[in-house]
Short mmCIF file of N, CA and C and ligand atoms in Angstrom, two decimals:
data_model
loop_
_atom_site.label_atom_id
_atom_site.label_comp_id
_atom_site.label_asym_id
_atom_site.label_seq_id
_atom_site.Cartn_x
_atom_site.Cartn_y
_atom_site.Cartn_z
N UNK J 241 -12.91 -21.71 -15.23
CA UNK J 241 -12.00 -21.03 -16.15
C UNK J 241 -12.78 -20.30 -17.25
N UNK J 242 -12.13 -19.39 -17.92
CA UNK J 242 -12.82 -18.52 -18.86
C UNK J 242 -13.43 -19.28 -20.03
N UNK J 243 -14.66 -18.94 -20.39
CA UNK J 243 -15.27 -19.53 -21.57
C UNK J 243 -14.73 -18.87 -22.84
N UNK J 244 -15.08 -19.47 -23.97
CA UNK J 244 -14.64 -18.92 -25.25
C UNK J 244 -15.85 -18.63 -26.12
N UNK J 245 -15.68 -17.64 -26.96
CA UNK J 245 -16.73 -17.31 -27.93
C UNK J 245 -16.46 -18.11 -29.20
N UNK J 246 -17.46 -18.86 -29.63
CA UNK J 246 -17.30 -19.68 -30.84
C UNK J 246 -18.00 -18.99 -32.01
N UNK J 247 -17.24 -18.77 -33.07
CA UNK J 247 -17.80 -18.14 -34.27
C UNK J 247 -17.98 -19.18 -35.37
N UNK J 248 -18.96 -18.92 -36.21
CA UNK J 248 -19.11 -19.72 -37.40
C UNK J 248 -17.95 -19.42 -38.36
N UNK J 249 -17.81 -20.24 -39.37
CA UNK J 249 -16.75 -19.98 -40.36
C UNK J 249 -16.95 -18.60 -41.00
N UNK J 250 -18.19 -18.15 -41.02
CA UNK J 250 -18.52 -16.85 -41.59
C UNK J 250 -18.40 -15.72 -40.56
N UNK J 251 -17.83 -16.03 -39.42
CA UNK J 251 -17.57 -15.06 -38.34
C UNK J 251 -18.79 -14.64 -37.54
N UNK J 252 -19.94 -15.26 -37.80
CA UNK J 252 -21.08 -14.94 -36.93
C UNK J 252 -20.90 -15.64 -35.59
N UNK J 253 -21.22 -14.98 -34.51
CA UNK J 253 -21.14 -15.66 -33.22
C UNK J 253 -22.14 -16.81 -33.15
N UNK J 254 -21.70 -17.94 -32.64
CA UNK J 254 -22.57 -19.10 -32.55
C UNK J 254 -22.96 -19.40 -31.12
N UNK J 255 -21.96 -19.47 -30.27
CA UNK J 255 -22.27 -19.80 -28.89
C UNK J 255 -21.06 -19.52 -28.01
N UNK J 256 -21.30 -19.68 -26.75
CA UNK J 256 -20.21 -19.56 -25.79
C UNK J 256 -19.93 -20.97 -25.30
N UNK J 257 -18.69 -21.37 -25.39
CA UNK J 257 -18.34 -22.74 -25.00
C UNK J 257 -17.35 -22.69 -23.84
N UNK J 258 -17.35 -23.75 -23.06
CA UNK J 258 -16.39 -23.75 -21.95
C UNK J 258 -15.00 -24.08 -22.48
N UNK J 259 -14.01 -23.88 -21.67
CA UNK J 259 -12.63 -23.97 -22.15
C UNK J 259 -12.26 -25.37 -22.63
N UNK J 260 -12.87 -26.41 -22.02
CA UNK J 260 -12.55 -27.78 -22.45
C UNK J 260 -13.02 -28.02 -23.87
N UNK J 261 -14.26 -27.58 -24.12
CA UNK J 261 -14.83 -27.72 -25.45
C UNK J 261 -13.99 -26.91 -26.46
N UNK J 262 -13.58 -25.73 -26.04
CA UNK J 262 -12.79 -24.86 -26.93
C UNK J 262 -11.47 -25.55 -27.31
N UNK J 263 -10.81 -26.10 -26.32
CA UNK J 263 -9.53 -26.79 -26.58
C UNK J 263 -9.76 -27.99 -27.48
N UNK J 264 -10.85 -28.73 -27.22
CA UNK J 264 -11.14 -29.92 -28.01
C UNK J 264 -11.37 -29.55 -29.47
N UNK J 265 -12.15 -28.49 -29.70
CA UNK J 265 -12.41 -28.07 -31.08
C UNK J 265 -11.13 -27.70 -31.80
N UNK J 266 -10.29 -27.02 -31.10
CA UNK J 266 -9.01 -26.60 -31.68
C UNK J 266 -8.11 -27.81 -31.93
N UNK J 267 -8.03 -28.67 -30.92
CA UNK J 267 -7.16 -29.85 -30.98
C UNK J 267 -7.53 -30.76 -32.14
N UNK J 268 -8.84 -30.89 -32.38
CA UNK J 268 -9.31 -31.76 -33.46
C UNK J 268 -9.28 -31.07 -34.81
N UNK J 269 -8.84 -29.83 -34.82
CA UNK J 269 -8.75 -29.13 -36.10
C UNK J 269 -10.10 -28.64 -36.60
N UNK J 270 -11.08 -28.60 -35.72
CA UNK J 270 -12.41 -28.15 -36.14
C UNK J 270 -12.52 -26.63 -36.11
N UNK J 271 -11.66 -26.02 -35.34
CA UNK J 271 -11.74 -24.56 -35.20
C UNK J 271 -10.35 -23.97 -35.08
N UNK J 272 -10.22 -22.73 -35.55
CA UNK J 272 -8.95 -22.04 -35.37
C UNK J 272 -9.11 -21.00 -34.26
N UNK J 273 -8.04 -20.75 -33.57
CA UNK J 273 -8.09 -19.78 -32.48
C UNK J 273 -7.76 -18.41 -33.05
N UNK J 274 -8.69 -17.47 -32.89
CA UNK J 274 -8.44 -16.10 -33.39
C UNK J 274 -7.81 -15.24 -32.30
N UNK J 275 -8.28 -15.45 -31.08
CA UNK J 275 -7.75 -14.67 -29.96
C UNK J 275 -7.54 -15.63 -28.79
N UNK J 276 -6.42 -15.47 -28.12
CA UNK J 276 -6.16 -16.32 -26.95
C UNK J 276 -6.28 -15.49 -25.68
N UNK J 277 -6.63 -16.17 -24.61
CA UNK J 277 -6.58 -15.55 -23.30
C UNK J 277 -5.11 -15.38 -22.92
N UNK J 278 -4.83 -14.40 -22.09
CA UNK J 278 -3.45 -14.30 -21.60
C UNK J 278 -3.09 -15.54 -20.78
N UNK J 279 -4.11 -16.18 -20.23
CA UNK J 279 -3.85 -17.32 -19.37
C UNK J 279 -3.55 -18.59 -20.17
N UNK J 280 -2.65 -19.39 -19.66
CA UNK J 280 -2.30 -20.65 -20.34
C UNK J 280 -2.66 -21.81 -19.43
N UNK J 281 -2.87 -22.95 -20.06
CA UNK J 281 -3.01 -24.13 -19.23
C UNK J 281 -1.85 -25.07 -19.52
N UNK J 282 -1.46 -25.77 -18.49
CA UNK J 282 -0.31 -26.65 -18.59
C UNK J 282 -0.74 -28.09 -18.42
N UNK J 283 -0.29 -28.91 -19.33
CA UNK J 283 -0.46 -30.34 -19.10
C UNK J 283 0.93 -30.88 -18.82
N UNK J 284 1.05 -32.18 -18.70
CA UNK J 284 2.34 -32.77 -18.39
C UNK J 284 3.36 -32.46 -19.49
N UNK J 285 2.87 -32.36 -20.72
CA UNK J 285 3.81 -32.26 -21.84
C UNK J 285 3.78 -30.93 -22.58
N UNK J 286 2.76 -30.12 -22.35
CA UNK J 286 2.65 -28.92 -23.17
C UNK J 286 2.01 -27.77 -22.40
N UNK J 287 2.24 -26.58 -22.93
CA UNK J 287 1.55 -25.41 -22.42
C UNK J 287 0.67 -24.90 -23.55
N UNK J 288 -0.59 -24.71 -23.24
CA UNK J 288 -1.53 -24.32 -24.29
C UNK J 288 -2.15 -22.98 -23.92
N UNK J 289 -2.21 -22.09 -24.91
CA UNK J 289 -2.93 -20.85 -24.68
C UNK J 289 -4.42 -21.15 -24.64
N UNK J 290 -5.07 -20.60 -23.67
CA UNK J 290 -6.50 -20.82 -23.55
C UNK J 290 -7.22 -19.98 -24.62
N UNK J 291 -8.04 -20.63 -25.47
CA UNK J 291 -8.71 -19.84 -26.52
C UNK J 291 -9.74 -18.88 -25.94
N UNK J 292 -9.83 -17.69 -26.52
CA UNK J 292 -10.85 -16.74 -26.13
C UNK J 292 -11.89 -16.59 -27.23
N UNK J 293 -11.42 -16.57 -28.48
CA UNK J 293 -12.34 -16.52 -29.62
C UNK J 293 -11.88 -17.57 -30.63
N UNK J 294 -12.81 -18.43 -31.03
CA UNK J 294 -12.50 -19.48 -32.01
C UNK J 294 -13.43 -19.36 -33.19
N UNK J 295 -12.94 -19.82 -34.33
CA UNK J 295 -13.76 -19.80 -35.53
C UNK J 295 -13.79 -21.20 -36.12
N UNK J 296 -14.98 -21.69 -36.39
CA UNK J 296 -15.11 -23.03 -36.99
C UNK J 296 -14.51 -23.04 -38.38
N UNK J 297 -13.91 -24.17 -38.74
CA UNK J 297 -13.32 -24.29 -40.07
C UNK J 297 -14.39 -24.45 -41.13
N UNK J 298 -15.48 -25.09 -40.73
CA UNK J 298 -16.57 -25.29 -41.69
C UNK J 298 -17.80 -24.58 -41.19
N UNK J 299 -18.51 -23.98 -42.12
CA UNK J 299 -19.69 -23.22 -41.75
C UNK J 299 -20.83 -24.17 -41.40
N UNK J 300 -21.48 -23.91 -40.29
CA UNK J 300 -22.68 -24.67 -39.96
C UNK J 300 -23.89 -23.77 -40.19
N UNK J 301 -24.96 -24.40 -40.64
CA UNK J 301 -26.17 -23.61 -40.87
C UNK J 301 -26.93 -23.47 -39.57
N UNK J 302 -27.29 -22.25 -39.29
CA UNK J 302 -28.07 -22.04 -38.07
C UNK J 302 -29.26 -21.16 -38.39
N UNK J 303 -30.36 -21.42 -37.70
CA UNK J 303 -31.49 -20.51 -37.89
C UNK J 303 -31.10 -19.15 -37.32
N UNK J 304 -31.61 -18.13 -37.91
CA UNK J 304 -31.27 -16.79 -37.46
C UNK J 304 -31.93 -16.54 -36.10
N UNK J 305 -31.11 -16.10 -35.18
CA UNK J 305 -31.65 -15.79 -33.86
C UNK J 305 -32.09 -14.34 -33.86
N UNK J 306 -33.34 -14.14 -33.69
CA UNK J 306 -33.80 -12.75 -33.63
C UNK J 306 -33.82 -12.30 -32.18
N UNK J 307 -33.40 -11.09 -31.98
CA UNK J 307 -33.43 -10.53 -30.63
C UNK J 307 -34.76 -9.79 -30.49
N UNK J 308 -35.48 -10.11 -29.46
CA UNK J 308 -36.78 -9.48 -29.25
C UNK J 308 -36.61 -7.98 -29.05
N UNK J 309 -37.46 -7.24 -29.69
CA UNK J 309 -37.39 -5.78 -29.55
C UNK J 309 -38.08 -5.38 -28.25
N UNK J 310 -37.30 -5.10 -27.25
CA UNK J 310 -37.85 -4.65 -25.97
C UNK J 310 -36.99 -3.49 -25.49
N UNK J 311 -37.54 -2.76 -24.58
CA UNK J 311 -36.82 -1.63 -23.99
C UNK J 311 -35.48 -2.11 -23.40
N UNK J 312 -35.54 -3.19 -22.65
CA UNK J 312 -34.32 -3.68 -21.99
C UNK J 312 -33.27 -4.07 -23.03
N UNK J 313 -33.70 -4.69 -24.13
CA UNK J 313 -32.73 -5.11 -25.15
C UNK J 313 -32.15 -3.92 -25.91
N UNK J 314 -32.93 -2.86 -26.06
CA UNK J 314 -32.38 -1.65 -26.68
C UNK J 314 -31.29 -1.08 -25.77
N UNK J 315 -31.56 -1.03 -24.48
CA UNK J 315 -30.55 -0.53 -23.54
C UNK J 315 -29.29 -1.40 -23.61
N UNK J 316 -29.49 -2.71 -23.69
CA UNK J 316 -28.33 -3.62 -23.77
C UNK J 316 -27.56 -3.40 -25.05
N UNK J 317 -28.28 -3.29 -26.15
CA UNK J 317 -27.59 -3.07 -27.42
C UNK J 317 -26.70 -1.84 -27.32
N UNK J 318 -27.23 -0.80 -26.67
CA UNK J 318 -26.50 0.46 -26.59
C UNK J 318 -25.57 0.52 -25.38
N UNK J 319 -25.44 -0.60 -24.68
CA UNK J 319 -24.52 -0.65 -23.55
C UNK J 319 -24.92 0.29 -22.41
N UNK J 320 -26.23 0.53 -22.27
CA UNK J 320 -26.75 1.42 -21.21
C UNK J 320 -26.12 2.81 -21.32
N UNK J 321 -25.81 3.20 -22.53
CA UNK J 321 -25.15 4.46 -22.79
C UNK J 321 -26.11 5.34 -23.58
N UNK J 322 -26.26 6.57 -23.11
CA UNK J 322 -27.06 7.54 -23.85
C UNK J 322 -26.39 7.76 -25.20
N UNK J 323 -27.13 7.60 -26.27
CA UNK J 323 -26.53 7.68 -27.61
C UNK J 323 -26.30 9.12 -28.07
N UNK J 324 -26.63 10.07 -27.19
CA UNK J 324 -26.36 11.48 -27.51
C UNK J 324 -25.16 12.01 -26.72
N UNK J 325 -25.22 11.87 -25.39
CA UNK J 325 -24.11 12.44 -24.60
C UNK J 325 -23.05 11.40 -24.26
N UNK J 326 -23.38 10.12 -24.47
CA UNK J 326 -22.41 9.07 -24.21
C UNK J 326 -22.32 8.63 -22.76
N UNK J 327 -23.14 9.23 -21.90
CA UNK J 327 -23.10 8.87 -20.48
C UNK J 327 -23.72 7.50 -20.23
N UNK J 328 -23.20 6.82 -19.22
CA UNK J 328 -23.77 5.52 -18.83
C UNK J 328 -24.71 5.73 -17.67
N UNK J 329 -25.83 5.03 -17.73
CA UNK J 329 -26.86 5.23 -16.70
C UNK J 329 -27.47 3.89 -16.30
N UNK J 330 -28.14 3.91 -15.18
CA UNK J 330 -28.99 2.79 -14.76
C UNK J 330 -30.25 2.82 -15.63
N UNK J 331 -30.89 1.66 -15.80
CA UNK J 331 -32.04 1.65 -16.70
C UNK J 331 -33.15 2.61 -16.26
N UNK J 332 -33.31 2.80 -14.95
CA UNK J 332 -34.40 3.70 -14.54
C UNK J 332 -34.14 5.16 -14.90
N UNK J 333 -32.90 5.48 -15.23
CA UNK J 333 -32.59 6.86 -15.63
C UNK J 333 -32.61 7.03 -17.15
N UNK J 334 -32.89 5.92 -17.84
CA UNK J 334 -32.84 5.96 -19.30
C UNK J 334 -34.24 5.96 -19.90
N UNK J 335 -34.28 6.32 -21.15
CA UNK J 335 -35.55 6.32 -21.85
C UNK J 335 -35.29 6.00 -23.32
N UNK J 336 -36.36 5.68 -24.01
CA UNK J 336 -36.34 5.46 -25.45
C UNK J 336 -36.31 6.79 -26.17
N UNK J 337 -35.55 6.90 -27.21
CA UNK J 337 -35.73 8.08 -28.05
C UNK J 337 -35.98 7.64 -29.49
N UNK J 338 -37.00 8.22 -30.10
CA UNK J 338 -37.23 8.01 -31.54
C UNK J 338 -36.29 8.94 -32.29
N UNK J 339 -35.36 8.37 -33.06
CA UNK J 339 -34.38 9.19 -33.79
C UNK J 339 -35.14 10.14 -34.73
N UNK J 340 -35.94 9.57 -35.61
CA UNK J 340 -36.90 10.38 -36.37
C UNK J 340 -38.17 10.42 -35.52
N UNK J 341 -38.55 11.60 -35.08
CA UNK J 341 -39.67 11.67 -34.12
C UNK J 341 -40.94 11.03 -34.68
N UNK J 342 -41.73 10.52 -33.76
CA UNK J 342 -42.98 9.88 -34.16
C UNK J 342 -43.87 10.85 -34.94
N UNK J 343 -43.81 12.13 -34.53
CA UNK J 343 -44.64 13.13 -35.21
C UNK J 343 -44.22 13.31 -36.68
N UNK J 344 -43.03 12.83 -37.03
CA UNK J 344 -42.56 12.90 -38.42
C UNK J 344 -42.65 11.55 -39.11
N UNK J 345 -43.33 10.65 -38.49
CA UNK J 345 -43.51 9.33 -39.12
C UNK J 345 -42.45 8.32 -38.71
N UNK J 346 -41.61 8.65 -37.73
CA UNK J 346 -40.60 7.70 -37.26
C UNK J 346 -41.26 6.52 -36.57
N UNK J 347 -40.77 5.32 -36.86
CA UNK J 347 -41.41 4.16 -36.27
C UNK J 347 -40.67 3.70 -35.01
N UNK J 348 -41.30 2.77 -34.33
CA UNK J 348 -40.71 2.22 -33.12
C UNK J 348 -40.07 0.89 -33.50
N UNK J 349 -38.81 0.95 -33.84
CA UNK J 349 -38.13 -0.25 -34.32
C UNK J 349 -36.65 -0.15 -33.95
N UNK J 350 -35.94 -1.24 -34.16
CA UNK J 350 -34.52 -1.28 -33.84
C UNK J 350 -33.75 -0.14 -34.49
N UNK J 351 -34.14 0.21 -35.71
CA UNK J 351 -33.34 1.19 -36.45
C UNK J 351 -33.76 2.63 -36.21
N UNK J 352 -34.83 2.82 -35.42
CA UNK J 352 -35.23 4.21 -35.14
C UNK J 352 -35.30 4.51 -33.65
N UNK J 353 -34.94 3.55 -32.83
CA UNK J 353 -35.00 3.77 -31.38
C UNK J 353 -33.59 3.68 -30.82
N UNK J 354 -33.25 4.66 -30.01
CA UNK J 354 -31.96 4.60 -29.32
C UNK J 354 -32.17 4.88 -27.84
N UNK J 355 -31.17 4.49 -27.08
CA UNK J 355 -31.15 4.76 -25.66
C UNK J 355 -30.77 6.23 -25.44
N UNK J 356 -31.52 6.88 -24.57
CA UNK J 356 -31.21 8.29 -24.29
C UNK J 356 -31.41 8.54 -22.80
N UNK J 357 -30.57 9.41 -22.25
CA UNK J 357 -30.83 9.83 -20.87
C UNK J 357 -31.98 10.84 -20.92
N UNK J 358 -32.58 11.06 -19.78
CA UNK J 358 -33.76 11.93 -19.77
C UNK J 358 -33.42 13.36 -20.19
N UNK J 359 -32.33 13.95 -19.66
CA UNK J 359 -32.02 15.32 -20.09
C UNK J 359 -31.81 15.45 -21.61
N UNK J 360 -31.09 14.50 -22.22
CA UNK J 360 -30.89 14.57 -23.66
C UNK J 360 -32.21 14.41 -24.40
N UNK J 361 -33.03 13.51 -23.89
CA UNK J 361 -34.33 13.29 -24.52
C UNK J 361 -35.17 14.58 -24.50
N UNK J 362 -35.11 15.29 -23.38
CA UNK J 362 -35.86 16.55 -23.27
C UNK J 362 -35.28 17.60 -24.21
N UNK J 363 -33.94 17.66 -24.27
CA UNK J 363 -33.30 18.67 -25.12
C UNK J 363 -33.61 18.43 -26.60
N UNK J 364 -33.53 17.16 -26.97
CA UNK J 364 -33.75 16.83 -28.39
C UNK J 364 -35.19 17.09 -28.78
N UNK J 365 -36.06 16.74 -27.87
CA UNK J 365 -37.50 16.99 -28.05
C UNK J 365 -37.97 16.36 -29.36
N UNK J 366 -38.82 16.99 -30.11
CA UNK J 366 -39.32 16.34 -31.33
C UNK J 366 -38.58 16.84 -32.56
N UNK J 367 -37.25 16.78 -32.46
CA UNK J 367 -36.40 17.17 -33.59
C UNK J 367 -35.58 15.97 -34.03
N UNK J 368 -35.05 16.04 -35.22
CA UNK J 368 -34.13 15.01 -35.67
C UNK J 368 -32.76 15.33 -35.05
N UNK J 369 -31.84 14.34 -35.00
CA UNK J 369 -30.51 14.63 -34.45
C UNK J 369 -29.84 15.79 -35.19
N UNK J 370 -30.07 15.87 -36.49
CA UNK J 370 -29.49 16.95 -37.28
C UNK J 370 -30.01 18.31 -36.84
N UNK J 371 -31.31 18.41 -36.71
CA UNK J 371 -31.93 19.67 -36.29
C UNK J 371 -31.49 20.07 -34.89
N UNK J 372 -31.40 19.07 -34.03
CA UNK J 372 -31.03 19.35 -32.64
C UNK J 372 -29.52 19.50 -32.48
N UNK J 373 -28.76 19.23 -33.56
CA UNK J 373 -27.30 19.21 -33.51
C UNK J 373 -26.80 18.28 -32.40
N UNK J 374 -27.44 17.12 -32.35
CA UNK J 374 -27.06 16.09 -31.38
C UNK J 374 -26.77 14.81 -32.16
N UNK J 375 -25.55 14.71 -32.71
CA UNK J 375 -25.25 13.51 -33.50
C UNK J 375 -25.27 12.24 -32.65
N UNK J 376 -25.68 11.16 -33.27
CA UNK J 376 -25.73 9.86 -32.58
C UNK J 376 -24.34 9.28 -32.45
N UNK J 377 -24.11 8.61 -31.34
CA UNK J 377 -22.83 7.91 -31.15
C UNK J 377 -22.66 6.80 -32.18
N UNK J 378 -23.77 6.10 -32.46
CA UNK J 378 -23.70 5.05 -33.48
C UNK J 378 -25.08 4.90 -34.12
N UNK J 379 -25.06 4.40 -35.33
CA UNK J 379 -26.29 4.22 -36.07
C UNK J 379 -27.03 3.01 -35.49
N UNK J 380 -28.29 3.16 -35.10
CA UNK J 380 -28.98 2.01 -34.50
C UNK J 380 -29.26 0.90 -35.50
N UNK J 381 -29.01 -0.33 -35.07
CA UNK J 381 -29.21 -1.49 -35.93
C UNK J 381 -29.92 -2.58 -35.15
N UNK J 382 -30.45 -3.52 -35.90
CA UNK J 382 -31.02 -4.69 -35.24
C UNK J 382 -29.88 -5.60 -34.84
N UNK J 383 -29.80 -5.97 -33.57
CA UNK J 383 -28.72 -6.89 -33.19
C UNK J 383 -28.94 -8.24 -33.85
N UNK J 384 -27.89 -8.83 -34.31
CA UNK J 384 -28.05 -10.10 -35.02
C UNK J 384 -28.07 -11.28 -34.07
N UNK J 385 -27.42 -11.13 -33.00
CA UNK J 385 -27.36 -12.26 -32.09
C UNK J 385 -27.03 -11.73 -30.72
N UNK J 386 -27.33 -12.51 -29.73
CA UNK J 386 -27.18 -12.00 -28.39
C UNK J 386 -26.51 -13.02 -27.50
N UNK J 387 -25.22 -13.14 -27.58
CA UNK J 387 -24.58 -14.21 -26.80
C UNK J 387 -24.78 -14.05 -25.31
N UNK J 388 -25.10 -12.85 -24.89
CA UNK J 388 -25.19 -12.65 -23.44
C UNK J 388 -26.62 -12.46 -22.97
N UNK J 389 -27.60 -12.79 -23.80
CA UNK J 389 -28.98 -12.54 -23.40
C UNK J 389 -29.40 -13.39 -22.21
N UNK J 390 -28.80 -14.56 -22.11
CA UNK J 390 -29.20 -15.45 -21.03
C UNK J 390 -28.75 -14.93 -19.67
N UNK J 391 -27.73 -14.11 -19.69
CA UNK J 391 -27.23 -13.62 -18.41
C UNK J 391 -27.33 -12.10 -18.39
N UNK J 392 -28.55 -11.64 -18.44
CA UNK J 392 -28.78 -10.20 -18.56
C UNK J 392 -28.13 -9.42 -17.42
N UNK J 393 -27.91 -10.09 -16.33
CA UNK J 393 -27.37 -9.39 -15.17
C UNK J 393 -25.92 -8.96 -15.32
N UNK J 394 -25.17 -9.67 -16.15
CA UNK J 394 -23.74 -9.31 -16.22
C UNK J 394 -23.30 -9.07 -17.65
N UNK J 395 -24.00 -8.14 -18.27
CA UNK J 395 -23.75 -7.86 -19.68
C UNK J 395 -22.37 -7.33 -19.95
N UNK J 396 -21.81 -6.68 -18.97
CA UNK J 396 -20.52 -6.06 -19.22
C UNK J 396 -19.38 -7.00 -18.88
N UNK J 397 -19.75 -8.21 -18.48
CA UNK J 397 -18.72 -9.14 -18.05
C UNK J 397 -18.05 -9.86 -19.20
N UNK J 398 -18.66 -9.82 -20.39
CA UNK J 398 -18.00 -10.56 -21.47
C UNK J 398 -16.70 -9.84 -21.83
N UNK J 399 -15.69 -10.63 -22.20
CA UNK J 399 -14.35 -10.05 -22.36
C UNK J 399 -14.28 -9.01 -23.48
N UNK J 400 -13.43 -8.08 -23.28
CA UNK J 400 -13.13 -7.02 -24.25
C UNK J 400 -12.77 -7.64 -25.61
N UNK J 401 -12.04 -8.76 -25.56
CA UNK J 401 -11.61 -9.48 -26.78
C UNK J 401 -12.77 -9.84 -27.70
N UNK J 402 -13.93 -10.06 -27.11
CA UNK J 402 -15.05 -10.57 -27.89
C UNK J 402 -15.76 -9.46 -28.65
N UNK J 403 -15.65 -8.27 -28.16
CA UNK J 403 -16.50 -7.19 -28.67
C UNK J 403 -16.43 -6.99 -30.18
N UNK J 404 -15.24 -7.06 -30.78
CA UNK J 404 -15.23 -6.85 -32.24
C UNK J 404 -16.02 -7.90 -32.99
N UNK J 405 -16.28 -9.04 -32.35
CA UNK J 405 -16.94 -10.14 -33.06
C UNK J 405 -18.43 -10.21 -32.80
N UNK J 406 -18.90 -9.41 -31.87
CA UNK J 406 -20.31 -9.55 -31.49
C UNK J 406 -21.25 -8.79 -32.40
N UNK J 407 -20.75 -7.83 -33.10
CA UNK J 407 -21.62 -7.03 -33.98
C UNK J 407 -21.07 -7.07 -35.38
N UNK J 408 -21.30 -8.17 -36.05
CA UNK J 408 -20.75 -8.26 -37.39
C UNK J 408 -21.82 -7.92 -38.41
ZN1 LIG G 229 -27.62 11.98 -22.66
#
């Protein structure tokens, strides 16, 4: 059955829990359900909405999970979407683009690297998005957490419901 995304009281994603754990947290009053699955489970006496996103009532301290800066993780952050034309591509058709070109002192970091398809990368060349009149789909940021890093193969499988909570 569908897992649930567990958020800290501060809304940071903490982990993905299975539905039994999700129900238990809710039942014990440890977490509130923010979003439910359309699916319900039935016991002998009650029908319960299956939680999809839960938030802990009390904040737990967690060490900050840093996402390693790699080409693959940049593509994942950007959803394998070229940040200029918006097209989705396979990783072999994608490339790194320095938003501020290296020749202008742009660094290779989360905030200056975006996913680009090869044609857009060639068109933009060593210009800034402003000069090239190629606005970015979104401002590149360091991802704070990666609930789906363990299952790199099915990045798009996490529910639509979770997306607003993954990039806080
Ligand atoms: Zn493109």
